[in-house]
Short mmCIF file of N, CA and C in Angstrom, two decimals:
data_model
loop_
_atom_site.label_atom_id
_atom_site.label_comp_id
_atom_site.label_asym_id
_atom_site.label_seq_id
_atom_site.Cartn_x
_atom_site.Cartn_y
_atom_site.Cartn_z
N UNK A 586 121.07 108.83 189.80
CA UNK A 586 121.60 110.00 190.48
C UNK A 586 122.33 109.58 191.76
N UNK A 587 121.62 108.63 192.08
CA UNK A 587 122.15 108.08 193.76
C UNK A 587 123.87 107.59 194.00
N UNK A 588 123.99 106.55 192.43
CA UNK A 588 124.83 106.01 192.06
C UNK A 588 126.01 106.97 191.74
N UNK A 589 125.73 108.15 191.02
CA UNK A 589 127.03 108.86 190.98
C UNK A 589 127.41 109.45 192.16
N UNK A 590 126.68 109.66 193.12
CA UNK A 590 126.95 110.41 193.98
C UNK A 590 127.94 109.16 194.92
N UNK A 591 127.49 107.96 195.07
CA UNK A 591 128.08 106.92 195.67
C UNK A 591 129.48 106.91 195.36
N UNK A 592 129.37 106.72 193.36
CA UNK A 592 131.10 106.60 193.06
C UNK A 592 131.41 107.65 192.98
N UNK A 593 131.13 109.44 193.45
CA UNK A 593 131.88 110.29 194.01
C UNK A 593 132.46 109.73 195.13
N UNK A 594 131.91 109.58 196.33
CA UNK A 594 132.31 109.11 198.00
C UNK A 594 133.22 108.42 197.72
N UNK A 595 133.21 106.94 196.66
CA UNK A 595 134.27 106.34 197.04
C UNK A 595 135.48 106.34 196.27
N UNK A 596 135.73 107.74 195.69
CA UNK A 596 136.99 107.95 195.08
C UNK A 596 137.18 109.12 195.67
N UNK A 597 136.33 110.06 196.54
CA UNK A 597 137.17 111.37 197.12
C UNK A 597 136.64 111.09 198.65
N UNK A 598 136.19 109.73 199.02
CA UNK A 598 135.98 110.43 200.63
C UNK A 598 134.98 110.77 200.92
N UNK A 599 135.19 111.99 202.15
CA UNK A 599 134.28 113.00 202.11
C UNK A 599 134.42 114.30 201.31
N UNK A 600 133.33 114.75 200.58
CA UNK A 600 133.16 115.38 199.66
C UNK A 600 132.84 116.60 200.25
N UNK A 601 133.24 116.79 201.74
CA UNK A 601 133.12 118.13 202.32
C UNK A 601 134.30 119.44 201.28
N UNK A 602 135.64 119.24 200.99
CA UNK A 602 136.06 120.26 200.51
C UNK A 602 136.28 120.40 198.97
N UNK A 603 135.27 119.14 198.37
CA UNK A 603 135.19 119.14 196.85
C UNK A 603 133.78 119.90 196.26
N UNK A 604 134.34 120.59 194.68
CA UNK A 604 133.83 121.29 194.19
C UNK A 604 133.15 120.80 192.99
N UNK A 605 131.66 120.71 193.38
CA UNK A 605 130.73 120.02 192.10
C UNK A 605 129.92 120.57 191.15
N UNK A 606 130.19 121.13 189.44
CA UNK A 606 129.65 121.41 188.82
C UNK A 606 128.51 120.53 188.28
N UNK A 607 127.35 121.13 188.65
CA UNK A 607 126.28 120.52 187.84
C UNK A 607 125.83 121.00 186.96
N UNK A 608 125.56 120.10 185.85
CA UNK A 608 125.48 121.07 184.19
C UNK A 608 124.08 120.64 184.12
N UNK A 609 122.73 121.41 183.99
CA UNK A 609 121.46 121.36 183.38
C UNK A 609 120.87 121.62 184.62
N UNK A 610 119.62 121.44 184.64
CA UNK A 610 118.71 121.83 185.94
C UNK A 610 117.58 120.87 185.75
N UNK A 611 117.89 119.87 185.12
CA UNK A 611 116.42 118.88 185.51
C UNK A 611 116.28 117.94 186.06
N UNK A 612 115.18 117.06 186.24
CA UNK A 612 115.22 115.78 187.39
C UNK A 612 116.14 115.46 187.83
N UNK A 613 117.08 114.61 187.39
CA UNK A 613 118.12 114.01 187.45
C UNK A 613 119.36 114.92 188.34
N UNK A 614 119.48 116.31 187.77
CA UNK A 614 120.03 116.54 188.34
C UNK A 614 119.63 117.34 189.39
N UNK A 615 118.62 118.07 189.68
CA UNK A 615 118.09 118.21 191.17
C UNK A 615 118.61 117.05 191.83
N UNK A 616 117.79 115.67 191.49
CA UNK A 616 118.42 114.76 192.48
C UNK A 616 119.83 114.30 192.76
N UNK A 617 120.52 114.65 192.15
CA UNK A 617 122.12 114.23 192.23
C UNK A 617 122.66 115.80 193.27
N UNK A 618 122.00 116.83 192.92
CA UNK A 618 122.23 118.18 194.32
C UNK A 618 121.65 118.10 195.16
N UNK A 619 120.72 117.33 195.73
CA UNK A 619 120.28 116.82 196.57
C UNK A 619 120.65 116.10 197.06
N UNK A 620 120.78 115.01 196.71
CA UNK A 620 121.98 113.70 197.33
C UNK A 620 123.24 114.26 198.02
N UNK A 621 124.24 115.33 196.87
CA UNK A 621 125.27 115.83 197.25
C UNK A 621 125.46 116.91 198.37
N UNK A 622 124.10 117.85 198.69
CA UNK A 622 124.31 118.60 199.72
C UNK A 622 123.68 117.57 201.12
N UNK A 623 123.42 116.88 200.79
CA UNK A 623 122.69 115.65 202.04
C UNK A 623 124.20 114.98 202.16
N UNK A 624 125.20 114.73 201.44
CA UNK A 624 126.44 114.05 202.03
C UNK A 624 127.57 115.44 201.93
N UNK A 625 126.51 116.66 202.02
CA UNK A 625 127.88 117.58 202.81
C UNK A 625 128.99 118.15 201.76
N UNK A 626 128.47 118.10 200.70
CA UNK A 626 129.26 118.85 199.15
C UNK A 626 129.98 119.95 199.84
N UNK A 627 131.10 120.40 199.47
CA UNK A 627 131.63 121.48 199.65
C UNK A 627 131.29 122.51 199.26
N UNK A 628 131.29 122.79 198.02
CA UNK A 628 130.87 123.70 197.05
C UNK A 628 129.66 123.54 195.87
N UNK A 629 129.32 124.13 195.37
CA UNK A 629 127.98 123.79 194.32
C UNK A 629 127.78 124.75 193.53
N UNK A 630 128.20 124.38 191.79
CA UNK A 630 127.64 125.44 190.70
C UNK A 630 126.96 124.71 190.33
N UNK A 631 125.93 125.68 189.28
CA UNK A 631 124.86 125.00 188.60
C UNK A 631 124.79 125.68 187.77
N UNK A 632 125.57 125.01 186.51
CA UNK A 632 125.14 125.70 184.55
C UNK A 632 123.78 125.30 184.22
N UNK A 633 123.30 126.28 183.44
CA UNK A 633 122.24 125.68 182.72
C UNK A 633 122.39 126.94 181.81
N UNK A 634 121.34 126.99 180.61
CA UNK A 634 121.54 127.42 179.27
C UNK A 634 120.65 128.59 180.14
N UNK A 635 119.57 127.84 180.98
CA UNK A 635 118.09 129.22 181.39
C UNK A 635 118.86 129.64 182.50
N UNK A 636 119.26 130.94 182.83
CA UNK A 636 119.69 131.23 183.82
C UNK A 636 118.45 131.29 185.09
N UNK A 637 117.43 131.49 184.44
CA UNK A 637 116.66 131.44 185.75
C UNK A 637 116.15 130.10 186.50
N UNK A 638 115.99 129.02 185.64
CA UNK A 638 116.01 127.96 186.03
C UNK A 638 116.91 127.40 187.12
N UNK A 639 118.69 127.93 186.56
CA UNK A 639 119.65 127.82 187.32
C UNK A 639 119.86 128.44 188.76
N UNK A 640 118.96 129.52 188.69
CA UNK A 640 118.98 129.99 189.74
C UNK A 640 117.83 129.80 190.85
N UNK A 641 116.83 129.15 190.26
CA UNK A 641 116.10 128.50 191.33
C UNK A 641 116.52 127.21 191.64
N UNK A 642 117.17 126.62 191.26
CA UNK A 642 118.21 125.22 191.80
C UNK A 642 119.06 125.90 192.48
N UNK A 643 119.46 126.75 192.36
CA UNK A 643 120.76 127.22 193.28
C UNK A 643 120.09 127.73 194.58
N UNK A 644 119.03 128.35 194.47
CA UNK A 644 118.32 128.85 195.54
C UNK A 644 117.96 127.92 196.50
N UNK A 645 117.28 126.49 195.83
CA UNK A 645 116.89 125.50 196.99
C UNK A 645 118.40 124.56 197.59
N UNK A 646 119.18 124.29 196.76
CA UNK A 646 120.50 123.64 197.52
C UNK A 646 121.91 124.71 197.72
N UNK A 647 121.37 125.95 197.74
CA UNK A 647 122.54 126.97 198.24
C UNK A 647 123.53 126.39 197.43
N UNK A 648 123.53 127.01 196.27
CA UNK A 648 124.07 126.47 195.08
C UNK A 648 124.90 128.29 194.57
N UNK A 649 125.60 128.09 193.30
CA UNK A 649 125.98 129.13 192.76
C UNK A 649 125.67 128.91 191.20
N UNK A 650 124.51 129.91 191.08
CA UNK A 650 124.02 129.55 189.34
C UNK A 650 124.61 130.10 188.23
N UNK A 651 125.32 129.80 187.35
CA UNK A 651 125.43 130.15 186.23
C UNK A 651 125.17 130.12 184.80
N UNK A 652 125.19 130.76 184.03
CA UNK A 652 124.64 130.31 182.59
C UNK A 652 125.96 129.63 181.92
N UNK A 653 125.29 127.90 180.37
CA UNK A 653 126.12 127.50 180.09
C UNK A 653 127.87 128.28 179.38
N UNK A 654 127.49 129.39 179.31
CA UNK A 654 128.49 130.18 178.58
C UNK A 654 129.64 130.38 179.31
N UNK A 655 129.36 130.09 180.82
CA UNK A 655 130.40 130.44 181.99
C UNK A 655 131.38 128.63 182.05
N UNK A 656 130.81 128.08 181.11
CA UNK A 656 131.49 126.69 180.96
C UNK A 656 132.86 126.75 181.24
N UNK A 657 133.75 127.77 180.82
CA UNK A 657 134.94 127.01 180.77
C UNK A 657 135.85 128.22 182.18
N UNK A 658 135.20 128.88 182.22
CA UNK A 658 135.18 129.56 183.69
C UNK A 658 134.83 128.24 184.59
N UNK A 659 134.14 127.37 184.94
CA UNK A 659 133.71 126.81 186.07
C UNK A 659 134.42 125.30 185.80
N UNK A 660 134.85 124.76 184.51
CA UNK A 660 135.62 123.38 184.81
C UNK A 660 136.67 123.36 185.29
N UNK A 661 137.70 124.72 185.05
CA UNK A 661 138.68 124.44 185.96
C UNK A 661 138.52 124.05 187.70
N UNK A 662 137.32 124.30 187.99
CA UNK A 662 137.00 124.59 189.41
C UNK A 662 136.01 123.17 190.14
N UNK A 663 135.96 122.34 188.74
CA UNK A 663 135.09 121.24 189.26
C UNK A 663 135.98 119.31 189.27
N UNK A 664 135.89 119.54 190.38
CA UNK A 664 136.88 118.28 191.03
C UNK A 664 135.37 117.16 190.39
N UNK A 665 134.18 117.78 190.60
CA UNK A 665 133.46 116.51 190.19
C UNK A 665 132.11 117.58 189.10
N UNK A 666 131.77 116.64 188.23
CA UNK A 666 131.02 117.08 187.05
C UNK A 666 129.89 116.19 187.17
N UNK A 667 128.76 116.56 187.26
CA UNK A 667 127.83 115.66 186.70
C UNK A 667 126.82 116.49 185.67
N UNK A 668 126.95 116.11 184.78
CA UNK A 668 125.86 116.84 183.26
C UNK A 668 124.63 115.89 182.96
N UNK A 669 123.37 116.06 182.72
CA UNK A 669 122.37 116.45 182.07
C UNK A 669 121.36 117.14 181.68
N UNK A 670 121.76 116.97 180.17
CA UNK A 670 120.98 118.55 179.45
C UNK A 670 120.01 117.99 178.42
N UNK A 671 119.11 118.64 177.83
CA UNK A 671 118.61 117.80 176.92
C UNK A 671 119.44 118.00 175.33
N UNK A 672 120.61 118.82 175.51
CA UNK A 672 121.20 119.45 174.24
C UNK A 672 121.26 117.59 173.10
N UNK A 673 121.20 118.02 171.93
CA UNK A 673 121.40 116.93 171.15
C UNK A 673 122.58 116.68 170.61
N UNK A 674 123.44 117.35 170.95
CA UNK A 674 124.84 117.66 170.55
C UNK A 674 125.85 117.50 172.25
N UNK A 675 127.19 117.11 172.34
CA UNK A 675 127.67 116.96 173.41
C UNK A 675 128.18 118.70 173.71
N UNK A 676 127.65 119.16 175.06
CA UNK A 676 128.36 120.79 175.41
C UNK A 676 129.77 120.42 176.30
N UNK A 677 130.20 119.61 176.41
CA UNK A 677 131.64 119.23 177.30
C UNK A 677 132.03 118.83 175.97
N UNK A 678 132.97 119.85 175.53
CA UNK A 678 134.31 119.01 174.62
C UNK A 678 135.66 118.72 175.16
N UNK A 679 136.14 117.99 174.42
CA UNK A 679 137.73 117.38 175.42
C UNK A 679 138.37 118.32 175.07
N UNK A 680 138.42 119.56 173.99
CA UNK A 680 139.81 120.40 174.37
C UNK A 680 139.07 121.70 175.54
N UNK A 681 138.15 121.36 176.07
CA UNK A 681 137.65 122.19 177.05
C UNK A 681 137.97 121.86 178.43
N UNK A 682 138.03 120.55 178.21
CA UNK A 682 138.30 120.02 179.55
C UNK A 682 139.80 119.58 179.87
N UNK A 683 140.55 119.10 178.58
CA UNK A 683 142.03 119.85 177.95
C UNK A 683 142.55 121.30 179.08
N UNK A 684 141.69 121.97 178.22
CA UNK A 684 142.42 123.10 178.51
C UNK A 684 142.07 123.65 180.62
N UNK A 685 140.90 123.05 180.98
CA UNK A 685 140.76 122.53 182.49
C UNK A 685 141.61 122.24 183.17
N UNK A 686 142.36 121.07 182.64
CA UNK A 686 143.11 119.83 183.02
C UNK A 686 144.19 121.37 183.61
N UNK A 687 145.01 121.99 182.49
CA UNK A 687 146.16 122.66 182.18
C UNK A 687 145.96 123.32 184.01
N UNK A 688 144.96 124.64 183.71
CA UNK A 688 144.46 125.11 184.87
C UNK A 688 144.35 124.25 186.56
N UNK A 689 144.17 123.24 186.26
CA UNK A 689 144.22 122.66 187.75
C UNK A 689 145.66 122.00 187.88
N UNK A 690 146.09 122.18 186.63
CA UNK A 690 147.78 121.13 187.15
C UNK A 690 147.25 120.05 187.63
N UNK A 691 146.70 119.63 186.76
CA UNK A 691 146.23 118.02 186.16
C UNK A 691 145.67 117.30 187.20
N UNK A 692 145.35 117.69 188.37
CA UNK A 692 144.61 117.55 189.83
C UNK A 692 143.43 116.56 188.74
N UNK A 693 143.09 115.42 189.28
CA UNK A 693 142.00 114.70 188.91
C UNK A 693 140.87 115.26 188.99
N UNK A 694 139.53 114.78 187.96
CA UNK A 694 138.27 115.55 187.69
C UNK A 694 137.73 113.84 187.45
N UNK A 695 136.57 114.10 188.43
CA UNK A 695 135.40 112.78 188.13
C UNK A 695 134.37 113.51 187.59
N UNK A 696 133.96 112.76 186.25
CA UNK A 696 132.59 113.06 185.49
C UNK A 696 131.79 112.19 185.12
N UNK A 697 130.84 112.54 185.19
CA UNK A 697 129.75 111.58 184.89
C UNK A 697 128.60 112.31 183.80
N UNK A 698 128.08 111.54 182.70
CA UNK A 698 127.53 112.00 182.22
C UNK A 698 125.99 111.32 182.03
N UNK A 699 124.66 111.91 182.70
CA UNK A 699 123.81 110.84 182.30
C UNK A 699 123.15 111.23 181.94
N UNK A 700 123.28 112.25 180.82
CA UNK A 700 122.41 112.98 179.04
C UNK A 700 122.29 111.55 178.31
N UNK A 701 121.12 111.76 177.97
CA UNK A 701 120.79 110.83 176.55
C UNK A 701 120.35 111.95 175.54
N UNK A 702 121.11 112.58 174.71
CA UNK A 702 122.60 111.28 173.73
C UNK A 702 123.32 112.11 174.99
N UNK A 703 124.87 111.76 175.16
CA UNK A 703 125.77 112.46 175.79
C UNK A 703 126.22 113.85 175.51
N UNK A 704 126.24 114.23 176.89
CA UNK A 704 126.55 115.58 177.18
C UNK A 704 128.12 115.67 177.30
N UNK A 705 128.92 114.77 176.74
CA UNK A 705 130.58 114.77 177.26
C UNK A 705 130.99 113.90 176.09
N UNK A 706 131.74 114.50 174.97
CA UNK A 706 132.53 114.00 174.28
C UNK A 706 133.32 112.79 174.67
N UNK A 707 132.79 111.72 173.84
CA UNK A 707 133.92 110.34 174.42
C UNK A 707 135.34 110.69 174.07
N UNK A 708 135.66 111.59 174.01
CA UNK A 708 137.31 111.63 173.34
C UNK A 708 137.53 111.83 175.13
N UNK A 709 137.07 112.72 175.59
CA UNK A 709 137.20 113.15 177.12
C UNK A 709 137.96 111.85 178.08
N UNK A 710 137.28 110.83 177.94
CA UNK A 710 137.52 109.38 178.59
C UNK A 710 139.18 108.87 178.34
N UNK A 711 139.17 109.43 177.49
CA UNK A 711 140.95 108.98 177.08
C UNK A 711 142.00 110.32 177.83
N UNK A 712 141.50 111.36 177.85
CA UNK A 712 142.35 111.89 178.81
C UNK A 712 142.76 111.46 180.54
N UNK A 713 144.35 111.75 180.30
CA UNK A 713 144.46 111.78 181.85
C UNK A 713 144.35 112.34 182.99
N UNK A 714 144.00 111.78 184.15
CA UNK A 714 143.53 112.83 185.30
C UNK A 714 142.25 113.18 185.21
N UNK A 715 141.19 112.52 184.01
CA UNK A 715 139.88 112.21 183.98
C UNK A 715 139.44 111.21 184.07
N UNK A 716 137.96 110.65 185.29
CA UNK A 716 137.86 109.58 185.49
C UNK A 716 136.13 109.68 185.03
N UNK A 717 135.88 109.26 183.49
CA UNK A 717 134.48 109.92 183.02
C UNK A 717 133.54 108.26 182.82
N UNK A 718 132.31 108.53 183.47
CA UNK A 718 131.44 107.59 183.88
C UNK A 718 130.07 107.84 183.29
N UNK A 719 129.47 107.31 181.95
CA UNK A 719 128.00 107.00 181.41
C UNK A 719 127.32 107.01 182.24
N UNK A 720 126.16 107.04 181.63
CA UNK A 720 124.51 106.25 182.08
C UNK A 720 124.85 104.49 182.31
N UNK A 721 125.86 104.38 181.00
CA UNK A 721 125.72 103.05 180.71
C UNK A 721 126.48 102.01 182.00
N UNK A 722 127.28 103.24 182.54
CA UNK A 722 128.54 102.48 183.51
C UNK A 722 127.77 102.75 184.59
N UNK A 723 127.21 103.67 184.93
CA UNK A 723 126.02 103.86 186.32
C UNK A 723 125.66 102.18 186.34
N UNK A 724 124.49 102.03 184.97
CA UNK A 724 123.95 101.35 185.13
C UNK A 724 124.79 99.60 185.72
N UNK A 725 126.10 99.45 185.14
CA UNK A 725 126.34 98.41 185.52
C UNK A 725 127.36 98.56 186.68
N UNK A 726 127.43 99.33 187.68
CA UNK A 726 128.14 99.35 188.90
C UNK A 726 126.16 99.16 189.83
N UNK A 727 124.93 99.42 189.28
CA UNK A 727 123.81 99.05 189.68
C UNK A 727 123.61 97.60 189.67
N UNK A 728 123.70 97.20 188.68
CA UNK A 728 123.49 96.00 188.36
C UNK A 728 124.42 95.19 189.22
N UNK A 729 125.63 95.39 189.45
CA UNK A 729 126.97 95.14 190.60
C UNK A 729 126.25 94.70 191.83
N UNK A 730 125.96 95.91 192.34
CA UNK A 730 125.27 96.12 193.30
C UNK A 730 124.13 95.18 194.10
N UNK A 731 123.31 95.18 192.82
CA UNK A 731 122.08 94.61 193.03
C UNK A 731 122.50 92.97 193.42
N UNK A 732 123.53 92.50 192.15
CA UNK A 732 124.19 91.42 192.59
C UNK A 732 124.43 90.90 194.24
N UNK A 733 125.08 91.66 194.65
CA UNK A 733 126.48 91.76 195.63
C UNK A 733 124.71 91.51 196.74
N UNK A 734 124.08 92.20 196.64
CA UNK A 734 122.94 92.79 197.52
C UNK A 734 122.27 91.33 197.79
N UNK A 735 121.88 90.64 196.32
CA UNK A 735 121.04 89.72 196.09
C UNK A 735 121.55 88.14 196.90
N UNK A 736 123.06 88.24 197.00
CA UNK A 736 124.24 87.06 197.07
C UNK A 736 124.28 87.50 199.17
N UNK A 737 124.12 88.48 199.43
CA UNK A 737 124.08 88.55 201.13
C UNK A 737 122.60 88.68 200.97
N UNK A 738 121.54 88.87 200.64
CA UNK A 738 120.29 88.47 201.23
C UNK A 738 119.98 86.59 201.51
N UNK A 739 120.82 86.14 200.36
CA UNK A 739 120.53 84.60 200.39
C UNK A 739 121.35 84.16 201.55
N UNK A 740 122.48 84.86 201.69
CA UNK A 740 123.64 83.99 203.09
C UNK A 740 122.38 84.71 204.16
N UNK A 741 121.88 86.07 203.97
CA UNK A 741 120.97 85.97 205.32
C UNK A 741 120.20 84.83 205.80
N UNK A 742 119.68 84.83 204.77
CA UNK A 742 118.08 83.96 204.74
C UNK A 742 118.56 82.57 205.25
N UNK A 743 119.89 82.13 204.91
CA UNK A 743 120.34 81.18 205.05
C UNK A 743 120.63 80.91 207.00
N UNK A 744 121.30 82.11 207.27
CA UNK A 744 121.42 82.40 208.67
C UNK A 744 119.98 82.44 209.12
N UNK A 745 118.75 82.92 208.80
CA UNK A 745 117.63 82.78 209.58
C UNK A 745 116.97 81.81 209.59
N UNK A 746 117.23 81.11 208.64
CA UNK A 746 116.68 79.49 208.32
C UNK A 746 117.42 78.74 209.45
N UNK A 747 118.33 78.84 209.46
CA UNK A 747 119.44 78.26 210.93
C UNK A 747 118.96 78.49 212.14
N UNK A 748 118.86 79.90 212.20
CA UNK A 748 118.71 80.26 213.29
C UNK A 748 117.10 79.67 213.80
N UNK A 749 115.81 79.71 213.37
CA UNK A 749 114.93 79.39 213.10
C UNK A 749 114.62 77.86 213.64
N UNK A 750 115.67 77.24 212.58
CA UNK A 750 115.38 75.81 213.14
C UNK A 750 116.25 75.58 214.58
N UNK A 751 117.18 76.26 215.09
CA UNK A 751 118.02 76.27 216.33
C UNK A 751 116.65 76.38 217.59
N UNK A 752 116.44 77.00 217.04
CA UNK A 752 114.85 77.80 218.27
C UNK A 752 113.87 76.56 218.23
N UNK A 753 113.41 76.18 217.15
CA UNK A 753 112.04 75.41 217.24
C UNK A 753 112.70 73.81 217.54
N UNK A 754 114.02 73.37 217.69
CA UNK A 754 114.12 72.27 218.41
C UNK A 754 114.70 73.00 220.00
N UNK A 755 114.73 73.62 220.47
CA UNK A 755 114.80 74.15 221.66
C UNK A 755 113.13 74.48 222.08
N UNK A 756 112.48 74.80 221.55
CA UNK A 756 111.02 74.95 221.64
C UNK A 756 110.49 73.69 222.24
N UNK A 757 110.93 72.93 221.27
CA UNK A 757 110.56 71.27 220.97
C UNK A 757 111.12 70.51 222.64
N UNK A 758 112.34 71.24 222.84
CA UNK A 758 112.58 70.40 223.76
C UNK A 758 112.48 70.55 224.61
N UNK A 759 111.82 71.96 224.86
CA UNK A 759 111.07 72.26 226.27
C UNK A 759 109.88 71.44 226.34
N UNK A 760 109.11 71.81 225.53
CA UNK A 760 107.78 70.80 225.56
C UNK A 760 108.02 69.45 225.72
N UNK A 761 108.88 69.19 225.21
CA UNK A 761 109.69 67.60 225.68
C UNK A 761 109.64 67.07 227.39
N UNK A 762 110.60 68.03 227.45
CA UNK A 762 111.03 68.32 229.39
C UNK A 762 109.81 68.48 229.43
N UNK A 763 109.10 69.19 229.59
CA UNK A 763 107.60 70.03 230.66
C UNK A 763 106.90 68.35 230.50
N UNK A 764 106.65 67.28 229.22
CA UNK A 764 106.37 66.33 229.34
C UNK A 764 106.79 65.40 230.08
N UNK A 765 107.96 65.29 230.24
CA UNK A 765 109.01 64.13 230.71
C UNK A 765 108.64 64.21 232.35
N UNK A 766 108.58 65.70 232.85
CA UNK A 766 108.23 65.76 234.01
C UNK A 766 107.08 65.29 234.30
N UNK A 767 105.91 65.84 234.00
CA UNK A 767 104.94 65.43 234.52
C UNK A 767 104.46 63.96 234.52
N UNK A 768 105.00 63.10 233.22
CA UNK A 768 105.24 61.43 233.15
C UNK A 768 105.84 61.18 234.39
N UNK A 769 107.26 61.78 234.78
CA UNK A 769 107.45 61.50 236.34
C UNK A 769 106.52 62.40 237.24
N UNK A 770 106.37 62.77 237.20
CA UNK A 770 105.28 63.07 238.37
C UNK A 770 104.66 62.28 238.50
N UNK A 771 103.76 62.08 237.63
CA UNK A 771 102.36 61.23 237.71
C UNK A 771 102.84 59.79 238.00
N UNK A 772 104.08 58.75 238.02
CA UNK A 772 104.29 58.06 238.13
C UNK A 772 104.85 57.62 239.31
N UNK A 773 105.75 58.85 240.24
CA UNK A 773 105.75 58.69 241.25
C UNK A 773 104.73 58.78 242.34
#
C-alpha cells in the first residue's frame, strides 16, 4: 500500500489537487487512504459493491462513498486508481477506462491494481495516457528499494568503520601524550 502511494508522489508531485478512486474497502486499501490523506490527497472516492462498508471508509478518511455501479461515473474523475476487491473476475475493463480516457481528453490516469486475481483487465496497460502498475510491479520497485537501501547501509557502515577507527587512534594518542609527559616529568 505504502509503495503505491510512493509511485503516486513521484509521478504527480504533490497529490494535494489529485483525485483518487479507491475501489473495495479492505485492508489494503484502508491502508493506501490512509497513507494518501497523511500525504494530503486532494480528493477521495471509495467504490465498493457494500455501500455501507464504503461509507464507513469514507467516514474515517473524509472520503466520498459510492457503490461499484457508480464505476464509470467516477473513472472519468480519477487521476489515480488504486483497486482491491476480492471479485474473481476483473471489475475495471479497458473499454471502461477507454471510454474515461475520451472524458478527460486523455489527461493521464495512474493505476494500480493489488487484487489477487486482478481487478484491472491487462488489455488496460496497453492503452495510452494509462500508467497501470500490479502487485507484481509493487513488488519489484520493493525489492529496488530494498536494494538501493541495502547498497547505502554498507557505504554507511563503511563510513562508521572509518570514522571509528579515526577516533580510537586519536584516543590512542592521547594516552600516548598523557604518557610521554609524565616519562618527562618524572625524568626531569
Amino acid at each position: 500500500a505504502y509503495t503505491a502511494v510512493v509511485l503516486a508522489r513521484q509521478i504527480f508531485g504533490d497529490l494535494d489537487s489529485q483525485t483518487v478512486v479507491l475501489v473495495g474497502a479492505g485492508e489494503l486499501v484502508q491502508l493506501c487512504g490512509r497513507y494518501l490523506v497523511d500525504h494530503g490527497i486532494g480528493k477521495l472516492l471509495i467504490l465498493n459493491r457494500s455501500r455501507q462498508k464504503a461509507e464507513e471508509l469514507a467516514a474515517e478518511l473524509d472520503a466520498t462513498a459510492m457503490t461499484l455501479d457508480h464505476l464509470e461515473e467516477a473513472l472519468p474523475r480519477a487521476d489515480i486508481l488504486i483497486s482491491s476487491t476480492a471479485s474473481p473476475t476483473p471489475v475495471i475493463r479497458a473499454d471502461d477506462v477507454k471510454a474515461a480516457l475520451r472524458k478527460r481528453r486523455h489527461r493521464p490516469m495512474f493505476m494500480v491494481d493489488i487484487a489477487v486475481p486482478r481487478d484491472i483487465e491487462p488489455a488496460v496497460a496497453r492503452l495510452r495516457d494509462v500508467y497501470l502498475y500490479s502487485i507484481d510491479d509493487l513488488q519489484q520497485v520493493v525489492d529496488e528499494n530494498m536494494q538501493q537501501r541495502s547498497e547505502a547501509a554498507r557505504a554507511a557502515q563503511s563510513d562508521v568503520d572509518e570514522a571509528v577507527s579515526g577516533f580510537m587512534r586519536w584516543l590512542y594518542g592521547m594516552r600516548a601524550a598523557r604518557t610521554l609527559k609524565r616519562i618527562r616529568e618524572q625524568s626531569h
